[in-house]
Each structure stands twice: as C-alpha cells, then as structure tokens.
Amino acid sequence: MIPELILYAALAGLFGGFINGFSGTGTALFGLGFLLVALPPAQAVLVIATVSVLAGLQGLWVVRATIPKTRGRILLFVLPGLLGIPLGLASLQFVSAEGLRMLVGTFLVVYGGYFSFRRALPQLPASMPWRDGMVGLISGVLGGLASLSGALPAIWLSMRDWPKADIRAVMQSFNVAILATTAAALILRGAFTAQTATALAVALPVGVLSAQLGIWMFRRLTDIQFRRTLIGLCLLMGLGIMGSALF
C-alpha cells in the first residue's frame, strides 16, 4: 500500500505541479485523479490543495512586480470567492454536485473547443468590476460545492485582453486563497492522517520542482500565446471534469 501511495503521490505532484507552474490553474484536474486511487477523497483533496498552494506561491513570486498594480482586480475575485465557499458547502444537500460538474465540464469543452480553432480570440471590455466580483463569488460557490473553483476564472480571464502577468497574478492569487481556505477546512475536519502526511512528503517536493519547469515554459510565451494556451486548457479541464463525473 505504501509503495502504491508513494507512486501516485509522485505522479500527482509531477503533473499537478507542472500545470500550476505553467498556467496558474488546473492542479486538481491534472493531479487529483492519481491520488484518488490511493487515498479517500477528503485526504486526496487536502494533498492536492496543499501542492497547489505551494506551487502557486512560486507562480506569484514570478509576477510579484505585477501584484501591486493588480491588487484591486485580485480583491474583486478573492473576497467574493471566499464568501462563496460556505455557500457552496451549505448547498451540497440541495444540489447534485455530479450533475453540476457535468454541466460546467460541458461548458468548458464547448468554449475551449470553439475558440481553440478560431483565429480571433474572445475579448471583453477592459473594465467590468461587478462582473469580476460575480465570477469570483460563483467560483467560490462551485469550489465549496464541487471543487471547481478554477473553472470560471480560467474562462473569464482568457477573454480579458490583459498582459499574461496580469492574468496570472489575478488567477494565481484567487486559486491560492481559495485552496488554502479549503485545505484549512479539511484539516479541521480531520483529513490530516498518517497516510496524508506520507503523500504530502512525496507530492510536495515533486510538485514544487515540477512547477519550476512549468514556470520556465510560462516565461517563454507571449501574451497571445498564453491566452491561447489558457483556452486550450479550458478544453482539457472540461474533458477531465466530464470524465470524472461519468466514472
């Protein structure tokens, strides 16, 4: 059991850390499946959330000079998102999380598939503060309800004609805040066990190192290339969500 746990924890750290370093999102969708083979759901989510937070802090360091000028944008997403988490948790008894995952996954596939093959990128107006806040709130609800906090920001920010550093600063800050809160809540609920500690001891160093490779690739993209990559990632995330909802 321990060798199997070590193997899957290493794979989760490798793939989850890389995609976080590269794009600032998608850690759970690319790494959680490995952990669920060897760990119960709550423990698996705690491990991947912790990997995402630590990998995300590295990503924030890359765009640290951008954070002060995007502070207002960041808060428009993060503060409503934090309020949305308990709303999502409270809605679990009324809403089918699996049905919601399928709906969001379908939307991601349609959006990502459509714009991945178009020459013109989607574009929204530069200033949309109240809508940014609504995206943050709904994403927090989705995070508490179905662990999908990164789906809508990935779509929304891929449509903003911002420099890639601005997009990353907002998205990475949002993900770190939401996932750190999620990890803390899971620890309080007793998800930290000896198995969790073993998985973390493997996944964290692997995830931190693989995030550096992702960051290296991120730095070599132009702003347009990064937006196109984010749209393609929406397609992959949607396929992953739909697959997890079916199986």
Short mmCIF file of C-alpha atoms in Angstrom, two decimals, residues 5-6 8-14 16-18 27 35 45-58 183 192 196-212:
data_model
loop_
_atom_site.label_atom_id
_atom_site.label_comp_id
_atom_site.label_asym_id
_atom_site.label_seq_id
_atom_site.Cartn_x
_atom_site.Cartn_y
_atom_site.Cartn_z
CA LEU A 5 0.73 5.61 -2.33
CA ILE A 6 4.24 6.94 -2.97
CA TYR A 8 0.57 8.00 -7.12
CA ALA A 9 1.56 10.90 -4.87
CA ALA A 10 4.67 11.44 -7.02
CA LEU A 11 2.59 11.40 -10.23
CA ALA A 12 0.09 13.85 -8.72
CA GLY A 13 2.89 16.20 -7.74
CA LEU A 14 4.56 15.89 -11.13
CA GLY A 16 -0.32 18.93 -10.86
CA GLY A 17 2.77 20.98 -10.07
CA PHE A 18 3.76 21.38 -13.71
CA THR A 27 -3.67 21.41 -10.42
CA LEU A 35 -4.35 10.49 -5.51
CA VAL A 45 -8.15 16.90 -1.95
CA LEU A 46 -6.12 18.09 1.05
CA VAL A 47 -2.89 16.86 -0.55
CA ILE A 48 -3.57 18.35 -3.98
CA ALA A 49 -4.80 21.64 -2.49
CA THR A 50 -1.58 21.93 -0.47
CA VAL A 51 0.54 21.18 -3.54
CA SER A 52 -1.42 23.79 -5.48
CA VAL A 53 -0.90 26.44 -2.79
CA LEU A 54 2.87 25.91 -2.54
CA ALA A 55 3.31 25.69 -6.31
CA GLY A 56 1.07 28.74 -6.61
CA LEU A 57 3.26 30.76 -4.25
CA GLN A 58 6.15 30.15 -6.65
CA ALA A 183 -7.06 22.90 2.94
CA PHE A 192 -4.83 15.05 8.02
CA THR A 196 -1.95 12.17 4.21
CA ALA A 197 1.42 13.00 5.75
CA THR A 198 3.14 10.31 3.66
CA ALA A 199 1.50 11.54 0.46
CA LEU A 200 2.43 15.15 1.26
CA ALA A 201 6.04 14.19 1.96
CA VAL A 202 6.25 12.83 -1.60
CA ALA A 203 3.92 15.12 -3.57
CA LEU A 204 5.14 18.45 -2.19
CA PRO A 205 8.82 18.30 -3.23
CA VAL A 206 7.92 16.75 -6.60
CA GLY A 207 5.20 19.37 -7.16
CA VAL A 208 7.45 22.28 -6.21
CA LEU A 209 10.19 21.11 -8.57
CA SER A 210 7.85 20.35 -11.49
CA ALA A 211 6.22 23.77 -11.04
CA GLN A 212 9.62 25.30 -11.81
#
